Coordinates of C-alpha atoms in Angstrom, one line a residue:
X1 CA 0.0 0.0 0.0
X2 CA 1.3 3.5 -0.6
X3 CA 2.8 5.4 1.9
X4 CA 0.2 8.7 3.2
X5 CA 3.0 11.3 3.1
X6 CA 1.2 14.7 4.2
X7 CA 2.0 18.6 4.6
X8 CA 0.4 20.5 7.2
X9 CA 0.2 23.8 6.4
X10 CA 0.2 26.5 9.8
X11 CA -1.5 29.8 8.9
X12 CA -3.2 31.6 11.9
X13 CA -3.6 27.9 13.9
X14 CA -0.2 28.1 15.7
X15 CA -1.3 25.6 18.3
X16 CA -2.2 22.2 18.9
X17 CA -4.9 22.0 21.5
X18 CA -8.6 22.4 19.4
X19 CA -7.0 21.8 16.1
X20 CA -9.5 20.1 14.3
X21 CA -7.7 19.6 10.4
X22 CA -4.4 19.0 12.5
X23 CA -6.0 16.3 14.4
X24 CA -7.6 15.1 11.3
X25 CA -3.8 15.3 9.6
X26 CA -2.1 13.6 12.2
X27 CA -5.0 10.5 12.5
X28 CA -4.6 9.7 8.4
X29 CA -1.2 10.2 7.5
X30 CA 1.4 8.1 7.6
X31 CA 4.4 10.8 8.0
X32 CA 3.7 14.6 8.3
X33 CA 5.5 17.4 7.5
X34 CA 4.6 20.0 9.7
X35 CA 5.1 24.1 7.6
X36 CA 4.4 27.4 8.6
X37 CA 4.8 29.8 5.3
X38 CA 6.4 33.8 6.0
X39 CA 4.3 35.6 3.5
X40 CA 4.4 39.6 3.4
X41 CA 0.9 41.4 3.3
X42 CA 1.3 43.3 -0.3
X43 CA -1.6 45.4 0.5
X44 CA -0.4 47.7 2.7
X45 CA 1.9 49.0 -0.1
X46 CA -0.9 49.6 -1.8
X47 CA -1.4 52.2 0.9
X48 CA 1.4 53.8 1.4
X49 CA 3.0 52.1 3.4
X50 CA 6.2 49.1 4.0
X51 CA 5.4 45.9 2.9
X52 CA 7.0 44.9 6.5
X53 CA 5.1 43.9 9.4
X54 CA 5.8 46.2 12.5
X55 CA 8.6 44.6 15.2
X56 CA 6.2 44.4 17.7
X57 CA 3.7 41.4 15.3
X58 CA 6.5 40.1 14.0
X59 CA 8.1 39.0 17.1
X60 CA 5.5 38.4 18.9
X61 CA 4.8 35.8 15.3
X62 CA 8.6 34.5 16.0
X63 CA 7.8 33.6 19.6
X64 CA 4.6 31.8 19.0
X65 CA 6.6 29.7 16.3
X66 CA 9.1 29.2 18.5
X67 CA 7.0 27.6 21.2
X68 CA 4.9 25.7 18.4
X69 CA 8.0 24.4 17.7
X70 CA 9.1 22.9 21.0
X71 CA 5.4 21.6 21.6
X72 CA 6.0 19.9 18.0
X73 CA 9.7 18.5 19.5
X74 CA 8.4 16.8 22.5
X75 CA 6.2 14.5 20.1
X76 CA 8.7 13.6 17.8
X77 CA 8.2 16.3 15.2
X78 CA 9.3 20.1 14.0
X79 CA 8.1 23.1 12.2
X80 CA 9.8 23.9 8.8
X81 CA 9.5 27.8 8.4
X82 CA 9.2 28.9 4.8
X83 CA 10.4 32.2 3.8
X84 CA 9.6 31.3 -0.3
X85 CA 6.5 29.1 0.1
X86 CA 5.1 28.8 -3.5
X87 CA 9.3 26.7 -4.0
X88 CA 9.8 25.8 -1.1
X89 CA 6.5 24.0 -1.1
X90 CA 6.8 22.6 -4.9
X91 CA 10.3 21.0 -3.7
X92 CA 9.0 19.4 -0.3
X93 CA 6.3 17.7 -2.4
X94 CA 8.4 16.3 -5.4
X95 CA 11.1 15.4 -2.8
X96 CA 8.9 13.7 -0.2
X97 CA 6.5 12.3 -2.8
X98 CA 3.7 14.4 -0.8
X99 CA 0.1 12.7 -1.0
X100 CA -1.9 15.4 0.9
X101 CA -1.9 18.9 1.9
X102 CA -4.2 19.9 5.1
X103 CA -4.6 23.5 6.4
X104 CA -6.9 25.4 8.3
X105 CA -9.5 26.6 6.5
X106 CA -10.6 29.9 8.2
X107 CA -7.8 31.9 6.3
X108 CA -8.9 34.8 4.3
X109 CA -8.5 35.0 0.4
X110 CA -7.0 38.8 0.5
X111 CA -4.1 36.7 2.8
X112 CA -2.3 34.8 0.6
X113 CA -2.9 33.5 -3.1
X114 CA 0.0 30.9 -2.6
X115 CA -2.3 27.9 -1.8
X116 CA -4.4 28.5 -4.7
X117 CA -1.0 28.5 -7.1
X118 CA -0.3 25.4 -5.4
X119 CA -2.8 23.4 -5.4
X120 CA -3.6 24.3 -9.3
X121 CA 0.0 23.1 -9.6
X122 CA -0.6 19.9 -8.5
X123 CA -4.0 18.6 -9.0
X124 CA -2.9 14.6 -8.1
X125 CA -2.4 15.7 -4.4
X126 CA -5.4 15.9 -2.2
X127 CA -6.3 19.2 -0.6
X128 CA -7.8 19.2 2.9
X129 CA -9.1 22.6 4.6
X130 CA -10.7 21.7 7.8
X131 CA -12.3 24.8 10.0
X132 CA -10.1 25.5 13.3
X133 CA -10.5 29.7 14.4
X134 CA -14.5 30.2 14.8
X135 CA -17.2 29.1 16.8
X136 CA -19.4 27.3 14.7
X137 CA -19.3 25.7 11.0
X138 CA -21.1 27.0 8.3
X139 CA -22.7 23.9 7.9
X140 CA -24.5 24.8 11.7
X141 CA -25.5 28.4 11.1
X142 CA -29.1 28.5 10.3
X143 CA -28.3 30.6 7.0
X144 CA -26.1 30.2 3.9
X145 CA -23.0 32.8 3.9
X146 CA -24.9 34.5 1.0
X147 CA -27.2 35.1 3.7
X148 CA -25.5 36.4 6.5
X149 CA -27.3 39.1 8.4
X150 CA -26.4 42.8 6.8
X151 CA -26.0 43.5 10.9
X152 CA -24.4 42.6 14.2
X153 CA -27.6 42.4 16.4
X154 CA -29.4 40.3 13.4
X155 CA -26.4 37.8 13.4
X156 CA -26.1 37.8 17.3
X157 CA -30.1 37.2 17.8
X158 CA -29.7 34.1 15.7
X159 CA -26.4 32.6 16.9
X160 CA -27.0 32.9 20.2
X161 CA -29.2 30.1 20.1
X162 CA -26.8 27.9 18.7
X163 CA -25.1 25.2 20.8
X164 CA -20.8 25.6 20.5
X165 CA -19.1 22.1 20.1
X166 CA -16.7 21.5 23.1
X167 CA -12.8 22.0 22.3
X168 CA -11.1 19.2 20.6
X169 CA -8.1 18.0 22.9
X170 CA -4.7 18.0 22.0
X171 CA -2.9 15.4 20.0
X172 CA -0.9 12.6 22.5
X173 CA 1.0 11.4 19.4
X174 CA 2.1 12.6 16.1
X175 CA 3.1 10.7 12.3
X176 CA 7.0 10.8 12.2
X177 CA 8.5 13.5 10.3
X178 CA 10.0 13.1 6.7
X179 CA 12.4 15.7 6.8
X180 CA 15.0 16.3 9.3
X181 CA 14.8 20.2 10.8
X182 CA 16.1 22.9 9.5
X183 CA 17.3 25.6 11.0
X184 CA 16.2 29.2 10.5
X185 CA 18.0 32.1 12.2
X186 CA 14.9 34.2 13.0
X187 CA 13.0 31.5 14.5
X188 CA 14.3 32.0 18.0
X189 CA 12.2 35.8 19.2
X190 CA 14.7 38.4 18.6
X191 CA 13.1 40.9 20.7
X192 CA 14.7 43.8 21.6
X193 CA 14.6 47.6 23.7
X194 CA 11.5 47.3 26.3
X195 CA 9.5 43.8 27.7
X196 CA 6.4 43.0 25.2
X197 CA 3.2 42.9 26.7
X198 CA 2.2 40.0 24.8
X199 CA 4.7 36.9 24.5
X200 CA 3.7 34.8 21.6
X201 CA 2.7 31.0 22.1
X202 CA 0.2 28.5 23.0
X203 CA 1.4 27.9 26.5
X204 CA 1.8 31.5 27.1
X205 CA -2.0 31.8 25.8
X206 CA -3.3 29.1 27.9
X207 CA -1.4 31.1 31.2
X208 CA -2.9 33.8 30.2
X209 CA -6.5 32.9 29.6
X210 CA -6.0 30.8 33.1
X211 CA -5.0 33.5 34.9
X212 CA -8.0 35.7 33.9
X213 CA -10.5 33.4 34.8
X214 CA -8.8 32.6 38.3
X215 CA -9.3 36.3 38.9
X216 CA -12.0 38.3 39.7
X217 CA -11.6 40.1 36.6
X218 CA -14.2 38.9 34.5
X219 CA -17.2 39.7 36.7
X220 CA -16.1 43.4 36.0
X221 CA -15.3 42.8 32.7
X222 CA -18.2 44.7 31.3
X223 CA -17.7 47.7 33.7
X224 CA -14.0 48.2 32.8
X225 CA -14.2 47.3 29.4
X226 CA -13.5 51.2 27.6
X227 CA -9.9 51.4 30.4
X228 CA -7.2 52.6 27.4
X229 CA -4.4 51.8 29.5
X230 CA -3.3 48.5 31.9
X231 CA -3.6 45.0 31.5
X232 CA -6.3 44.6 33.5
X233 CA -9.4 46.4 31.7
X234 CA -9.9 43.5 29.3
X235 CA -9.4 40.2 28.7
X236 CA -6.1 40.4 26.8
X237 CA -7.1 37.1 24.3
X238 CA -6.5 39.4 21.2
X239 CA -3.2 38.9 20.4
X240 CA -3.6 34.8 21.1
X241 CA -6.7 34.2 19.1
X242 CA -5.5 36.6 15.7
X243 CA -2.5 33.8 15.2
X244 CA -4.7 31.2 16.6
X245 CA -2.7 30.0 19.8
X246 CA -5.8 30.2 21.6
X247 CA -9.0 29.4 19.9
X248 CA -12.4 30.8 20.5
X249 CA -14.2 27.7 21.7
X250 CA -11.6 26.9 24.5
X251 CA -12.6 30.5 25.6
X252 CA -15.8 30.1 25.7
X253 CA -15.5 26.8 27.3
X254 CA -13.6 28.1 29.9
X255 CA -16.0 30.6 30.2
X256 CA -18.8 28.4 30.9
X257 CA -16.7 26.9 33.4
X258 CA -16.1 30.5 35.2
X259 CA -20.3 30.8 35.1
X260 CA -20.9 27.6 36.6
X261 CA -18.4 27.6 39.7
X262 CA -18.0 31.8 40.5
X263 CA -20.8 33.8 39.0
X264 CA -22.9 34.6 35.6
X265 CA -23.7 38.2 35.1
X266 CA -24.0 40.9 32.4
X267 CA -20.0 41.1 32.5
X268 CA -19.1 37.5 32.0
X269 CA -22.4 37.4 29.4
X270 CA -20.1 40.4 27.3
X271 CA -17.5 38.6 26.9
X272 CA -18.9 35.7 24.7
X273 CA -21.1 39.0 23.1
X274 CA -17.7 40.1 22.1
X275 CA -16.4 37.0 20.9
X276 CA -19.5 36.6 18.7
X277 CA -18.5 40.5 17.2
X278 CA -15.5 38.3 16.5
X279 CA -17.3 35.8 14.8
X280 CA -19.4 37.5 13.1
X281 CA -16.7 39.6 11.1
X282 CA -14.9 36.3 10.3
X283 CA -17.7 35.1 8.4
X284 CA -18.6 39.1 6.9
X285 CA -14.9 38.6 5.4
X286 CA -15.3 35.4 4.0
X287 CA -18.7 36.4 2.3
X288 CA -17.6 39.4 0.9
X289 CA -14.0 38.9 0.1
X290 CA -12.2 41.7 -1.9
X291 CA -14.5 44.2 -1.1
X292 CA -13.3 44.3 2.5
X293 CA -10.4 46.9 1.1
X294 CA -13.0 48.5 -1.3
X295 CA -13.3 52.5 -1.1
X296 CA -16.8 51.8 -1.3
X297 CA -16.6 49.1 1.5
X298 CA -19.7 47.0 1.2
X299 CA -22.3 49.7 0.5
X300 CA -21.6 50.9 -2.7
X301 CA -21.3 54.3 -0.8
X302 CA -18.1 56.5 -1.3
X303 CA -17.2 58.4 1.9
X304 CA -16.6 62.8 0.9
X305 CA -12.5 61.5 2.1
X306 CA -9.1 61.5 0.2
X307 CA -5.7 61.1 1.2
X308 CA -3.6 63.8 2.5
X309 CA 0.1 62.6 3.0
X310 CA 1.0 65.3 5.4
X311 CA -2.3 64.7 7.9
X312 CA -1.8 61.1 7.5
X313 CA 2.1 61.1 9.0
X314 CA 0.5 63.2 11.7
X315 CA -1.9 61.0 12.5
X316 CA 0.8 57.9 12.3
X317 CA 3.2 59.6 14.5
X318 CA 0.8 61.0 17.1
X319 CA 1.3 64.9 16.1
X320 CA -2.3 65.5 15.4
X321 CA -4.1 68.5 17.1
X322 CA -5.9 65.9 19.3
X323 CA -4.6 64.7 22.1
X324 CA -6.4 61.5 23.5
X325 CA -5.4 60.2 19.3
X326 CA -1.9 61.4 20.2
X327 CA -1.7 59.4 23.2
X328 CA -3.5 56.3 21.6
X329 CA -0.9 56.2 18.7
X330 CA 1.9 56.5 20.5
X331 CA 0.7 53.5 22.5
X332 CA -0.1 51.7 19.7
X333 CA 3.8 52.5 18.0
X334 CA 5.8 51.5 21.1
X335 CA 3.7 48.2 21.7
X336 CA 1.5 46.9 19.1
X337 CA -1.4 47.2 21.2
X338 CA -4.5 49.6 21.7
X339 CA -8.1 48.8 23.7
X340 CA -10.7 49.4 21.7
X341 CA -12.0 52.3 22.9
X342 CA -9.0 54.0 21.6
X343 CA -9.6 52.4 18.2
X344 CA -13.1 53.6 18.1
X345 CA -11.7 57.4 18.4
X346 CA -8.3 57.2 16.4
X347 CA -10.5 55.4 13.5
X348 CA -13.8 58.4 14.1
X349 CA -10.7 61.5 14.2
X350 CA -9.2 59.8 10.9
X351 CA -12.2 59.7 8.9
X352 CA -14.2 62.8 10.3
X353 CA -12.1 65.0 11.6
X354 CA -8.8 64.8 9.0
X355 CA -11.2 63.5 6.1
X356 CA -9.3 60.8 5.0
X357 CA -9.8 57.4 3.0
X358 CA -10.4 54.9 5.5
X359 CA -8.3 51.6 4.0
X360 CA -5.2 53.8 4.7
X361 CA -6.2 54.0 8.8
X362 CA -7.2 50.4 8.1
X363 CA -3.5 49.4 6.7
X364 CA -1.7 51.4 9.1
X365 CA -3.5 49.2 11.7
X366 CA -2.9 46.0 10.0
X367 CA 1.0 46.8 9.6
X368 CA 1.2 47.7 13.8
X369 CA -1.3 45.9 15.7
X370 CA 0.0 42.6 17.3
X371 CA -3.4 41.3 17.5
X372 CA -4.1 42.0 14.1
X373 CA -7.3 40.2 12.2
X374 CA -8.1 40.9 8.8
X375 CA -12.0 40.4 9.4
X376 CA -12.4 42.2 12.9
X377 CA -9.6 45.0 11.5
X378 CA -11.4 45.6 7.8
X379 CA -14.7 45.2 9.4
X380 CA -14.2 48.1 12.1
X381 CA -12.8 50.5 10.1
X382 CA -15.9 49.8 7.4
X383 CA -18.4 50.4 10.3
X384 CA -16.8 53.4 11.3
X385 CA -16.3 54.7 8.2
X386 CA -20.0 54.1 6.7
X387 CA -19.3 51.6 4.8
X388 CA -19.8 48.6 6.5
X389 CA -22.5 46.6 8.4
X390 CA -23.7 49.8 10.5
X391 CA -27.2 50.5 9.6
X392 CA -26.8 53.7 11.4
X393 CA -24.3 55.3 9.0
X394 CA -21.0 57.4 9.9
X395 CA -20.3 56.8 13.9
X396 CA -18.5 60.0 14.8
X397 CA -17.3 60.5 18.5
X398 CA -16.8 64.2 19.7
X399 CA -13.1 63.3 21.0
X400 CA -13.3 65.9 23.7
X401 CA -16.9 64.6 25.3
X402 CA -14.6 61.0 25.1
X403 CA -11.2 62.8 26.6
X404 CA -13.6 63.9 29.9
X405 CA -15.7 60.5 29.9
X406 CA -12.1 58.0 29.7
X407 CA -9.1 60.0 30.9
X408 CA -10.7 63.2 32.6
X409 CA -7.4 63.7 34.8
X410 CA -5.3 63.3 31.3
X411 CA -3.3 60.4 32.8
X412 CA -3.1 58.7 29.8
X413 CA -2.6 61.5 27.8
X414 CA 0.4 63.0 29.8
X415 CA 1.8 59.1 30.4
X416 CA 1.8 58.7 26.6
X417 CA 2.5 62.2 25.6
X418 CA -0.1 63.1 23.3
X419 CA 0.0 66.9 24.1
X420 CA 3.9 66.5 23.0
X421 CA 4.7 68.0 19.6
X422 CA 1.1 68.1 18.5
X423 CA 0.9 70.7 15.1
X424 CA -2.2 72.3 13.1
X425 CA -3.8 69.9 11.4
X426 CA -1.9 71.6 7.6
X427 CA 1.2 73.1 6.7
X428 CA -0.2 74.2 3.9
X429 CA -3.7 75.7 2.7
X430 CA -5.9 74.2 -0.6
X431 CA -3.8 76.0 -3.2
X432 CA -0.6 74.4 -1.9
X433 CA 0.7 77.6 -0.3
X434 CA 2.7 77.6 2.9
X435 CA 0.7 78.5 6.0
X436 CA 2.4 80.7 8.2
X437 CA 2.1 78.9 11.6
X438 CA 3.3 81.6 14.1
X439 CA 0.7 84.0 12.3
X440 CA -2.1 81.2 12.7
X441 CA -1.0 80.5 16.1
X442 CA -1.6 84.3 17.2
X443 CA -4.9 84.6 15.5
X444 CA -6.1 81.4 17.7

């Protein structure tokens, strides 16, 4: 009988515990090769900006491969990291005589196009995608993804209904490997300057999420919720559940667990509410695909915005006129992370009050956020833009009514420095002549 030789293929699954088409991988094959590919978002050159991830994702990407990689070690196996997948691939599977390919199959189309170029490549290997990152199937939605509610609230009145399958437990033995390792100088986290908040990894996740819900932190959750500074606010599961070292259903299983031995309440009910938002904006990116970095967003509605270079690099570095964006920005550039509150207003002040295209915010975002996620990203930025699944339309927030309600002493503000080298909003007026700040400063 021929030999099963498979290729499982990491994307944003980097763990082993609830890993359904890993499970399924290791159970048929024969010998695995386990792969994760390094592939560069092209979009955000599109807008503007470096191809390049920011250090803060990237490494906090190294570290969860690294740990994926021990966890792969102490059953016999290792992680092959690919830094020219569409190859790299097409010489592991006409070296290793490859028979299958599995991956996870929650991994957005605008991501990569290297698995479709594969797999048209070689159409005498079998192709497995297996569902791994949500909380339901499509098959157990009681609507096709054509039909997926145009809202939140529609979506969350019928899914709440729906029973969640319990996490799948980890693998307690893996195929053999057909290749021996091979090394790869950036696998090891090459961190550097001041401690992350987030360290990347299932076991770090799985800490984490413990130490939560041994606290009394999430009977407070929904109270606290809007903090824009600390670790404690929120639940921190962010960074864990966009690269999948964490999945949603051992969340909500833990969760359930928390209900039935401390307390159920509103707060512990808002976090599964915000794990549905989750949910709901994977499937919104699935159904509607490329027009998630559309102008016109899903609405067919164009927003009175263009693109200003010079209001855009303010807004980037923090120099705006506002503060509390400032201070949000400059959080979000020395560690990857911003609550969401903060998102809400830097995302409202760069499509209202600088009158800019929204995908650019939206990139921005993408390139610096170490819990970035294309559907929950996109999907925001749509919403707050008007373009998205908001039947209210444009959601602006009067940024000084906010400043009083979430920082009314300015501790954030002063801790992050947004009143520090803020400008005018222009250097120069609509004809393209110089404006002469100290004048405009004296006639304010």
């Amino acid at each position: 009988m021929m030999q099963k030789n498979g290729i499982y293929w990491f994307t944003n699954d980097l763990r082993l515990d609830d890993n359904p088409a890993l499970i399924h991988a290791a159970n048929a094959m024969d010998n695995l090769v386990f792969v994760y590919c390094i592939e560069k978002p092209m979009r955000l050159s599109q807008f503007q900006l470096n191809a390049s991830i920011s250090k803060n994702r990237e490494n906090f990407i190294l570290n969860s491969l690294s740990a994926l990689d021990k966890q792969l070690r102490e059953l016999g196996q290792h992680l092959i990291v690919l830094e020219k997948p569409q190859s790299e691939l097409t010489k592991l599977i006409d070296d290793y005589a490859i028979t299958h390919i599995y991956r996870n199959q929650d991994h957005h189309i605008l991501d990569s196009n290297s698995w479709l170029d594969i797999k048209a490549k070689n159409q005498q290997i079998s192709f497995n995608e297996i569902s791994n990152n949500r909380l339901y199937r499509l098959g157990h939605l009681p609507f096709s993804l054509a039909e997926l509610p145009d809202s939140f609230s529609k979506f969350r009145r019928k899914a709440e209904k729906l029973d969640i399958d319990l996490p799948l437990s980890p693998p307690s033995h893996l195929p053999p490997p057909l290749t021996d390792p091979i090394p790869w100088s950036k696998l090891p986290s090459q961190a550097t300057g001041a401690k992350p908040l987030f360290k990347g990894g299932e076991i770090e996740a799985v800490r984490h999420m413990e130490k939560y819900f041994q606290s009394e932190l999430p009977s407070t959750y929904k109270q606290t919720r809007n903090g824009l500074d600390g670790m404690d606010y929120s639940t921190k599961f962010s960074p864990w559940l966009a690269q999948g070292c964490l999945s949603a259903r051992r969340i909500i299983h833990r969760l359930n667990q928390y209900e039935d031995e401390v307390i159920s309440n509103d707060s512990t009910y808002w976090i599964y509410f915000e794990l549905l938002w989750r949910e709901y904006f994977q499937w919104y990116a699935e159904k509607y695909g490329e027009q998630m970095i559309a102008f016109s967003g899903i609405k067919d509605r164009f927003p009175n915005t263009s693109f200003y270079p010079e209001r855009f690099q303010k807004w980037c570095q923090g120099t705006t006129p506002y503060p509390i964006v400032n201070a949000c920005m400059k959080q979000l550039k020395a560690t990857g992370y911003m609550s969401n509150r903060g998102r809400q207003l830097v995302a409202s002040c760069f499509v209202h009050e600088l009158s800019l295209d929204w995908r650019y915010g939206a990139a921005y975002m993408e390139q610096q956020l170490v819990d970035f996620d294309l559907g929950s990203n996109w999907g925001n930025w749509q919403y707050l833009a008007g373009v998205g699944a908001d039947p209210r339309g444009h959601r602006q927030f009067d940024l000084n009514k906010q400043t009083q309600t979430y920082d009314p002493k300015q501790q954030f503000i002063d801790r992050w420095q947004g009143h520090a080298d803020h400008h005018p909003l222009d250097s120069i007026d609509a004809s393209d002549w110089p404006i002469d700040l100290k004048r405009t400063e004296i006639l304010a």
